PDB file of C-alpha atoms in Angstrom:
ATOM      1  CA  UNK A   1      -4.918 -71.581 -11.243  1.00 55.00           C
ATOM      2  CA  UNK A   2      -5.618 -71.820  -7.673  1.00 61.00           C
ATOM      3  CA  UNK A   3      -2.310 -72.077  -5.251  1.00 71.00           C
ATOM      4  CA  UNK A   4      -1.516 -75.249  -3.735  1.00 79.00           C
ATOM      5  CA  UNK A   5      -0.275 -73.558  -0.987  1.00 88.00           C
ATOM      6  CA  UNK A   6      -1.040 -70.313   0.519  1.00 90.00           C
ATOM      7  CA  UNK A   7       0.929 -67.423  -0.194  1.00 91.00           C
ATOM      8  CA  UNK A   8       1.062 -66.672   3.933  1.00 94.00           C
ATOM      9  CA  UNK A   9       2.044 -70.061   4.656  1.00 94.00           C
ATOM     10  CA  UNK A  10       5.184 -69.780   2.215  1.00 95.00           C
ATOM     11  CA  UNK A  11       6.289 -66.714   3.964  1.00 95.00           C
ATOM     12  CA  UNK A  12       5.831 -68.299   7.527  1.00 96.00           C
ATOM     13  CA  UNK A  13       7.571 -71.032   6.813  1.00 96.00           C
ATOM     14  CA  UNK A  14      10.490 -68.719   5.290  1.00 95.00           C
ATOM     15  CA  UNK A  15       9.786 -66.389   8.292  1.00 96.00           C
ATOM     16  CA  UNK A  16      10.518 -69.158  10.652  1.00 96.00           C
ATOM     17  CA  UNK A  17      13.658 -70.942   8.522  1.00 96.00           C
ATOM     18  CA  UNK A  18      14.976 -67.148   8.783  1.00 96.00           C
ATOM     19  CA  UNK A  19      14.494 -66.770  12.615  1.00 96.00           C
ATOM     20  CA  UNK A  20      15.766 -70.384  13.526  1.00 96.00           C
ATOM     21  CA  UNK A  21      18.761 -69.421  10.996  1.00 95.00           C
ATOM     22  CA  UNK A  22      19.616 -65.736  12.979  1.00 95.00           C
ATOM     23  CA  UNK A  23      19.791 -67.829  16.136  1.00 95.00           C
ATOM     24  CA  UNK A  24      22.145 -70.837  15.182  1.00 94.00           C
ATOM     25  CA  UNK A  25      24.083 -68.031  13.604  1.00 92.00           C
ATOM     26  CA  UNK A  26      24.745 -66.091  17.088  1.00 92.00           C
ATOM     27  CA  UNK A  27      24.592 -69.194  18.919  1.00 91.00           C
ATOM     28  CA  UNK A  28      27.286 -70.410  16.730  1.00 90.00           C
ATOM     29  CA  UNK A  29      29.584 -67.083  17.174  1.00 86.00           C
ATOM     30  CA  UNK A  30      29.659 -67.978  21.158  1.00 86.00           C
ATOM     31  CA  UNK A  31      30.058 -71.560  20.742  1.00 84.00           C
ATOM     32  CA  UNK A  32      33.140 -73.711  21.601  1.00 80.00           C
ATOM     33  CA  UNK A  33      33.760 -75.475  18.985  1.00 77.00           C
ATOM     34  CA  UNK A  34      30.679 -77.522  16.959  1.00 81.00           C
ATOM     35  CA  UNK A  35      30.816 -79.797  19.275  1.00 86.00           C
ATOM     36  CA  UNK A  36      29.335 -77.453  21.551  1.00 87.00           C
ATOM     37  CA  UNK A  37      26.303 -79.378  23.406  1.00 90.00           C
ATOM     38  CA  UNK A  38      24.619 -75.570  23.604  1.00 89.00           C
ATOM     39  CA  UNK A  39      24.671 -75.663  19.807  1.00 91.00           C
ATOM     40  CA  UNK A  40      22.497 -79.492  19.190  1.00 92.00           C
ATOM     41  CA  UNK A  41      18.982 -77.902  20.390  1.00 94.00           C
ATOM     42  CA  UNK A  42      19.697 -74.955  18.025  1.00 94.00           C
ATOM     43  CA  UNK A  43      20.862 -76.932  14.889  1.00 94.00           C
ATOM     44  CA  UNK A  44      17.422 -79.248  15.389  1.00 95.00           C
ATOM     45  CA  UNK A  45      15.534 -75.995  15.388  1.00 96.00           C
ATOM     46  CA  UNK A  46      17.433 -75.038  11.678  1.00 96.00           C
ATOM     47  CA  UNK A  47      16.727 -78.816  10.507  1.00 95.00           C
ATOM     48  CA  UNK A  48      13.358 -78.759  11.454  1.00 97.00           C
ATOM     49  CA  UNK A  49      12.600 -75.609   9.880  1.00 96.00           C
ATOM     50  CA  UNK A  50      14.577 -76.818   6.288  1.00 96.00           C
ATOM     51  CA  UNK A  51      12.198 -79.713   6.566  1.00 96.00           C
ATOM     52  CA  UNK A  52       9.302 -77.224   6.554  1.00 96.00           C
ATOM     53  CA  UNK A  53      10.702 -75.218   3.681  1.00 96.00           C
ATOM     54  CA  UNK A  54      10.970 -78.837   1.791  1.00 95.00           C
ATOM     55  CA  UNK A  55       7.683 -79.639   2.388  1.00 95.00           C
ATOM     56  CA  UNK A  56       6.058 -76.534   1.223  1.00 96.00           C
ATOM     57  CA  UNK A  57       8.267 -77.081  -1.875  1.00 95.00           C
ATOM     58  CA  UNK A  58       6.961 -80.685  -2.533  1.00 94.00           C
ATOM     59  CA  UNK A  59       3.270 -79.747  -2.016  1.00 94.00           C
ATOM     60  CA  UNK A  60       3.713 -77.096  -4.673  1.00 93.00           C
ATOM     61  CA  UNK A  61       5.301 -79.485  -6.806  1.00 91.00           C
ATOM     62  CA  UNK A  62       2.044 -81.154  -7.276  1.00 89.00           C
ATOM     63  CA  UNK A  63       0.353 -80.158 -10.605  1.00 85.00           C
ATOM     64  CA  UNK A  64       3.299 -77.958 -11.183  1.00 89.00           C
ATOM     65  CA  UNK A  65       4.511 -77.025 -15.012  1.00 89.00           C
ATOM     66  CA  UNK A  66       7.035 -76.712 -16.551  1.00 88.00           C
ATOM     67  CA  UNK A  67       8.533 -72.712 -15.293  1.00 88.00           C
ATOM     68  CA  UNK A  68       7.446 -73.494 -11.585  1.00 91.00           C
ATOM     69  CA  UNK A  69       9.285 -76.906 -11.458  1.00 92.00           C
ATOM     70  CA  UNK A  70      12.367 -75.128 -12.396  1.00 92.00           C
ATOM     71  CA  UNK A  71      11.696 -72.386  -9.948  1.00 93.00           C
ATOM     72  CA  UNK A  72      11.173 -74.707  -6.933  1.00 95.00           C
ATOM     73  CA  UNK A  73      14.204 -77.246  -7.551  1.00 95.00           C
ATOM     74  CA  UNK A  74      16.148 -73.893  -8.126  1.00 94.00           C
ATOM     75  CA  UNK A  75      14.904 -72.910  -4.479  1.00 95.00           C
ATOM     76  CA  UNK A  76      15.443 -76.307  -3.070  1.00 95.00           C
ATOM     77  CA  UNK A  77      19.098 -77.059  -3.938  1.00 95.00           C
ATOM     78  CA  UNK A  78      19.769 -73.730  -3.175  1.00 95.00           C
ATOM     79  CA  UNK A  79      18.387 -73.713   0.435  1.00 95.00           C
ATOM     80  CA  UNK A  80      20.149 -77.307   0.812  1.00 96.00           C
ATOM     81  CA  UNK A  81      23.133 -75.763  -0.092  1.00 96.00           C
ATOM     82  CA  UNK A  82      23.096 -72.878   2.541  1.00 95.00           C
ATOM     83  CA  UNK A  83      21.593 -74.970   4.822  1.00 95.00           C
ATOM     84  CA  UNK A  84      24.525 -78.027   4.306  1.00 94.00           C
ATOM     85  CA  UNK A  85      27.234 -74.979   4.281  1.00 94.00           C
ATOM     86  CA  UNK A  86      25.914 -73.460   7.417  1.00 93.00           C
ATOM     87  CA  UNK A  87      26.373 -76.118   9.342  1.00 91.00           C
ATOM     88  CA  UNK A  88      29.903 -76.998   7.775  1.00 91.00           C
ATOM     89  CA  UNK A  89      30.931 -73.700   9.209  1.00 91.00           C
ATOM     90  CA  UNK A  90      30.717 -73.967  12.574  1.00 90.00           C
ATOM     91  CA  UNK A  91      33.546 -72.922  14.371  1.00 86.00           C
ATOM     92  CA  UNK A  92      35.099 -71.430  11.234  1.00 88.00           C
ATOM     93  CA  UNK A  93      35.710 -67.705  10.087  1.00 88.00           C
ATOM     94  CA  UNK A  94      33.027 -68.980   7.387  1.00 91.00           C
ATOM     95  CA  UNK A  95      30.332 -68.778   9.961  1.00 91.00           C
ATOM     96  CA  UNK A  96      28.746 -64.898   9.398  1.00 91.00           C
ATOM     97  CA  UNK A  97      29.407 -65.580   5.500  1.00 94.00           C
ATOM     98  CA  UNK A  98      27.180 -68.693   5.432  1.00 94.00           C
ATOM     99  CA  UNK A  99      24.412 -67.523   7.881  1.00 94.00           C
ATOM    100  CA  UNK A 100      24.119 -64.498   5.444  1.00 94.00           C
ATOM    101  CA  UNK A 101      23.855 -66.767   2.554  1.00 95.00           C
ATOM    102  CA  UNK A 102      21.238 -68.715   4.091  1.00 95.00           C
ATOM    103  CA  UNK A 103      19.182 -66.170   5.174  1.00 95.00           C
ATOM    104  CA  UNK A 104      19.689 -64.909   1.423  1.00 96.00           C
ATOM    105  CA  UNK A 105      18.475 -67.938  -0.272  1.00 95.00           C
ATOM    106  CA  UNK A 106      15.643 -67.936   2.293  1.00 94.00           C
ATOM    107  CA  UNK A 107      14.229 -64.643   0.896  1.00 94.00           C
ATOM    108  CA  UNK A 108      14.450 -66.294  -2.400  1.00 93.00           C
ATOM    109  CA  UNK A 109      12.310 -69.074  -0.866  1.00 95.00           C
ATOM    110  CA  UNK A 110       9.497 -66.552   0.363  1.00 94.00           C
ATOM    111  CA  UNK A 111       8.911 -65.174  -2.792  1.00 92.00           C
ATOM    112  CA  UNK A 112       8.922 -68.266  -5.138  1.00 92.00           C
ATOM    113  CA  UNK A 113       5.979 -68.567  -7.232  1.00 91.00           C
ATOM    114  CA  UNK A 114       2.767 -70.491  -5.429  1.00 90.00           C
ATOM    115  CA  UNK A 115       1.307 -71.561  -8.638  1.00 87.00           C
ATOM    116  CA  UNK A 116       2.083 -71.975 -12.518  1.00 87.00           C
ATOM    117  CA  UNK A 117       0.405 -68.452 -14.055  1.00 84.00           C
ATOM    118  CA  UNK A 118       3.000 -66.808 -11.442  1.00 84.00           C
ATOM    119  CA  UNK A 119       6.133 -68.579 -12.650  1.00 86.00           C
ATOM    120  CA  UNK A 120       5.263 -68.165 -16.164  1.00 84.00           C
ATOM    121  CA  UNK A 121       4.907 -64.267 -15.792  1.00 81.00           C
ATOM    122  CA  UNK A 122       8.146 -64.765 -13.916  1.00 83.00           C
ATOM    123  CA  UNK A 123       9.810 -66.143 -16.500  1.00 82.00           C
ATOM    124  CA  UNK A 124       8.490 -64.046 -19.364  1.00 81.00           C
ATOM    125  CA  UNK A 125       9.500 -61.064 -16.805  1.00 80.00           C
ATOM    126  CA  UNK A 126      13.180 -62.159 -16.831  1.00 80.00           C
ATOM    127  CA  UNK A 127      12.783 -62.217 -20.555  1.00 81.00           C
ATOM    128  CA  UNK A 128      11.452 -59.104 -20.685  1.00 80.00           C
ATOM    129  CA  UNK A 129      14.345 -57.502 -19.025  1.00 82.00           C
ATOM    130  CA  UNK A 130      17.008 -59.055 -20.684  1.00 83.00           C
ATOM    131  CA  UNK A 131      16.002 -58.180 -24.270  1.00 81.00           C
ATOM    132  CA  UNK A 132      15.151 -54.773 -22.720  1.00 82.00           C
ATOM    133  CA  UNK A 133      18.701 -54.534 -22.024  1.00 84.00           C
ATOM    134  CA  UNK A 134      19.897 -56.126 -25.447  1.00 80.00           C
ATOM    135  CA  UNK A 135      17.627 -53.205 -27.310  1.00 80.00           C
ATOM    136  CA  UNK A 136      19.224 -50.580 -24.416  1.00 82.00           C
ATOM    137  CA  UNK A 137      22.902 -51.485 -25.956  1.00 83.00           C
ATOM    138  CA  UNK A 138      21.557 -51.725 -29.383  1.00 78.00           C
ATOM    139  CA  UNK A 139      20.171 -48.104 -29.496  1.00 80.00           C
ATOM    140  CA  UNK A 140      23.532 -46.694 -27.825  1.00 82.00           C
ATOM    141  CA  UNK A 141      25.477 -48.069 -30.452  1.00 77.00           C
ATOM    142  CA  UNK A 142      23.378 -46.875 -33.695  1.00 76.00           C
ATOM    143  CA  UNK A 143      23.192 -43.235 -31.773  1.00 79.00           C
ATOM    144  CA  UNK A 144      26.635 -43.613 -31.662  1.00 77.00           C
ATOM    145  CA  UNK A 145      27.264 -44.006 -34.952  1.00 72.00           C
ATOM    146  CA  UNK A 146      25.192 -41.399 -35.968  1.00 71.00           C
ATOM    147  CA  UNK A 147      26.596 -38.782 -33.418  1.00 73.00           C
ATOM    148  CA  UNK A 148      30.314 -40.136 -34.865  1.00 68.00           C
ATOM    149  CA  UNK A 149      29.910 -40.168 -38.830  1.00 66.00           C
ATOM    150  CA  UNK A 150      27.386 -36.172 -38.373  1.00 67.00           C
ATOM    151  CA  UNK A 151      30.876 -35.333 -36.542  1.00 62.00           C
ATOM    152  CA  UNK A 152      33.605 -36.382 -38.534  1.00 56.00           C
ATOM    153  CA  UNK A 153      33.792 -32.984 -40.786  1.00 48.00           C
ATOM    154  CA  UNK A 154      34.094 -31.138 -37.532  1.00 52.00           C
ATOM    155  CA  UNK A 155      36.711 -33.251 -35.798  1.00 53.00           C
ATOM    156  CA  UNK A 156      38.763 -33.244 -38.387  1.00 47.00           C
ATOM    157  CA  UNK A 157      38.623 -29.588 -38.825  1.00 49.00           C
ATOM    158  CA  UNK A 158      39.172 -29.250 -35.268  1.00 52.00           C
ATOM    159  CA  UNK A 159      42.390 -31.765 -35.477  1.00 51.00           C
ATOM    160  CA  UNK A 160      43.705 -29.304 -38.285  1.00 50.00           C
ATOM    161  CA  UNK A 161      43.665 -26.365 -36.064  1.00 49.00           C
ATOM    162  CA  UNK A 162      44.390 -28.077 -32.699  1.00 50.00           C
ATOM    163  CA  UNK A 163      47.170 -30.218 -34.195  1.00 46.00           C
ATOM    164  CA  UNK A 164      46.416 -32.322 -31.273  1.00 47.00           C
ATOM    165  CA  UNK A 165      45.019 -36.175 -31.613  1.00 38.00           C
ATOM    166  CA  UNK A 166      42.777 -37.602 -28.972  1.00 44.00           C
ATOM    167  CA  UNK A 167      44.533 -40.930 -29.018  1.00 34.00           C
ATOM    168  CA  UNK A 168      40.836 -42.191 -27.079  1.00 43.00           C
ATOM    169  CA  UNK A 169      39.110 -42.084 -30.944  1.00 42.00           C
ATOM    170  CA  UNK A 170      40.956 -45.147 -31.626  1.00 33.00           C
ATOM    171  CA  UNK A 171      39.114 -46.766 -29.272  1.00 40.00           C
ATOM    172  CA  UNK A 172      36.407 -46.302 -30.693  1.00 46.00           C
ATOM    173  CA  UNK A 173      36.341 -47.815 -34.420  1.00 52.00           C
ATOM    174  CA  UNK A 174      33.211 -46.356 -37.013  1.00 62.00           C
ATOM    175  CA  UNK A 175      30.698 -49.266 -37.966  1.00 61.00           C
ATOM    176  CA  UNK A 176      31.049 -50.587 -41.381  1.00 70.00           C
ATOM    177  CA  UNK A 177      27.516 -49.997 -43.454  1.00 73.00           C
ATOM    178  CA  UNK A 178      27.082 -53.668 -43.127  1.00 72.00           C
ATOM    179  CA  UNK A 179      27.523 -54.063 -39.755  1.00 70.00           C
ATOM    180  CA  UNK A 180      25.179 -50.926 -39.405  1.00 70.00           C
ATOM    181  CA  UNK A 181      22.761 -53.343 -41.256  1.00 74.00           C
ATOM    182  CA  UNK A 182      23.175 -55.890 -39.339  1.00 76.00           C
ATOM    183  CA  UNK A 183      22.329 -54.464 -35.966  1.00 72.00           C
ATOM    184  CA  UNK A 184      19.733 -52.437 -37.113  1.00 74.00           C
ATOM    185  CA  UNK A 185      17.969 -55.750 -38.298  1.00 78.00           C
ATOM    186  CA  UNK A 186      18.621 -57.407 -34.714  1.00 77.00           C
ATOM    187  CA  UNK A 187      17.313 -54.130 -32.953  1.00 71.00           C
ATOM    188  CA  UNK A 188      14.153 -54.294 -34.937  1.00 78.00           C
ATOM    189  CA  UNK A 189      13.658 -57.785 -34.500  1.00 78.00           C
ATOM    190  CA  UNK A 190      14.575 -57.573 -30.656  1.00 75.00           C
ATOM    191  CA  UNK A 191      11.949 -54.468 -30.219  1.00 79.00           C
ATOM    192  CA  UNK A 192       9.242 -56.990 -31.722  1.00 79.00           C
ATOM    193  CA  UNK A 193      10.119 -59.602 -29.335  1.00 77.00           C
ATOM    194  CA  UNK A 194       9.996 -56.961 -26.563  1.00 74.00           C
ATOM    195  CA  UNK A 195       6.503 -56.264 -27.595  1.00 80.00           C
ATOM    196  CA  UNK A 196       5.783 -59.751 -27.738  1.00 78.00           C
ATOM    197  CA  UNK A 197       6.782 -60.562 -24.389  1.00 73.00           C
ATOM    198  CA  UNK A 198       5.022 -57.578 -22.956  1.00 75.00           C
ATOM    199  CA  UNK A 199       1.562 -59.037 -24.445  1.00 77.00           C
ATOM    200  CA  UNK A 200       2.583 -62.041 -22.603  1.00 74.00           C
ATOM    201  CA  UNK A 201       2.916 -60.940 -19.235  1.00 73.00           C
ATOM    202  CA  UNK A 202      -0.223 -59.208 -19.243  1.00 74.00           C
ATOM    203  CA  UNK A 203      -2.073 -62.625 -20.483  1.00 71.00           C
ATOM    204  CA  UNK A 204      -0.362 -64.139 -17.057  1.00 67.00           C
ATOM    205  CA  UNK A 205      -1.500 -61.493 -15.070  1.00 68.00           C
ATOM    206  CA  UNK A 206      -4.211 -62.651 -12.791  1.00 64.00           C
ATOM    207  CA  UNK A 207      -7.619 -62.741 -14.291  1.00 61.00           C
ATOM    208  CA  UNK A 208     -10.444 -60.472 -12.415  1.00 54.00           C
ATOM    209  CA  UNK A 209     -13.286 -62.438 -11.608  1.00 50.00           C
ATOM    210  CA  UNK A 210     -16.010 -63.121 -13.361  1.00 48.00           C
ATOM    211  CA  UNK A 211     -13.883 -62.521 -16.463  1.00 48.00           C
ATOM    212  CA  UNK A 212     -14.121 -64.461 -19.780  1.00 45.00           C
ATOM    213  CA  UNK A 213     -11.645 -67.477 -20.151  1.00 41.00           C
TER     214      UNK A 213
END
């Protein structure tokens, strides 16, 4: 799954999109107005470098699936859209707000994925972390529960001798046994899926060479 394009070449091209992008952005801040004549060699500098960062994303393109077309028209609009907002602000108080978006959505651009095995473990990645989360939740709520229905002897004892109510406890409603159920089925399921996508991301990791297909 060889890359259509060099990792290096991806990061000079974001390296100089970035540069050309810090310049128009101070040149800008001096500027009178966007009509500024001072301000045309600068803005061809920006547009040349987009066109760059366009390219690069077209010649990956080629033989591209499914997860990396997604992640290069994702990096595409969005650089389009800094790029087209940057220059709207010119002689705005929008100016340091767009040049900071651009140069945000140009770090995205350096570290898109140069071929499909890379956006695939992306994706699986994002996956990953998201049901990680999910299962995170899960497991707080069911320790919850426990830690609330092995203490419900002792508060109450505790009310009867305090004669005080936390009024934060009704915040805080016990789970039914069905729910229980419930999200002790989805937590199980979810931990398999976890597992699953783990396995996947190490069969996108890069194979060593020599290394059976």
């Amino acid at each position: 799954d060889a890359a259509v394009v060099p990792p290096e070449e991806v990061r000079k091209v974001a390296k100089w999109f970035q540069q050309t992008v810090t310049k128009f952005g101070a040149s800008a801040a001096v500027a009178e107005g966007p009509q500024d004549p001072a301000l045309r060699p600068v803005a061809e500098e920006v547009i040349k470098a987009f066109t760059a960062g366009v390219g690069t994303l077209l010649s990956l393109r080629r033989g591209a699936g499914r997860c990396l077309r997604e992640e290069l028209r994702e990096a595409g609009s969005g650089l389009a859209e800094a790029t087209s907002k940057l220059g709207a602000a010119v002689g705005t108080e929008d100016m340091a707000v767009a040049a900071g978006k651009a140069l945000d959505r140009t770090r995205h651009f350096e570290r898109i994925s140069v071929h499909n095995r890379a956006a695939a473990r992306r994706r699986v990645l994002m996956g990953l972390a998201q049901v990680r989360d999910a299962n995170r939740e899960l497991s707080e709520v069911l320790r919850r529960s426990d830690a609330e229905a092995a203490g419900d002897a002792a508060g109450l004892a505790s009310d009867d001798e305090d004669g005080d109510l936390d009024l934060d406890d009704f915040d805080q409603e016990d789970l039914e046994p069905h729910e229980r159920r419930l999200i002790e089925a989805v937590y199980s399921a979810a931990c398999g899926v976890e597992e699953a996508l783990k396995q996947a991301s190490q069969l996108c990791m890069p194979r060593a060479s020599g290394s059976p297909s």
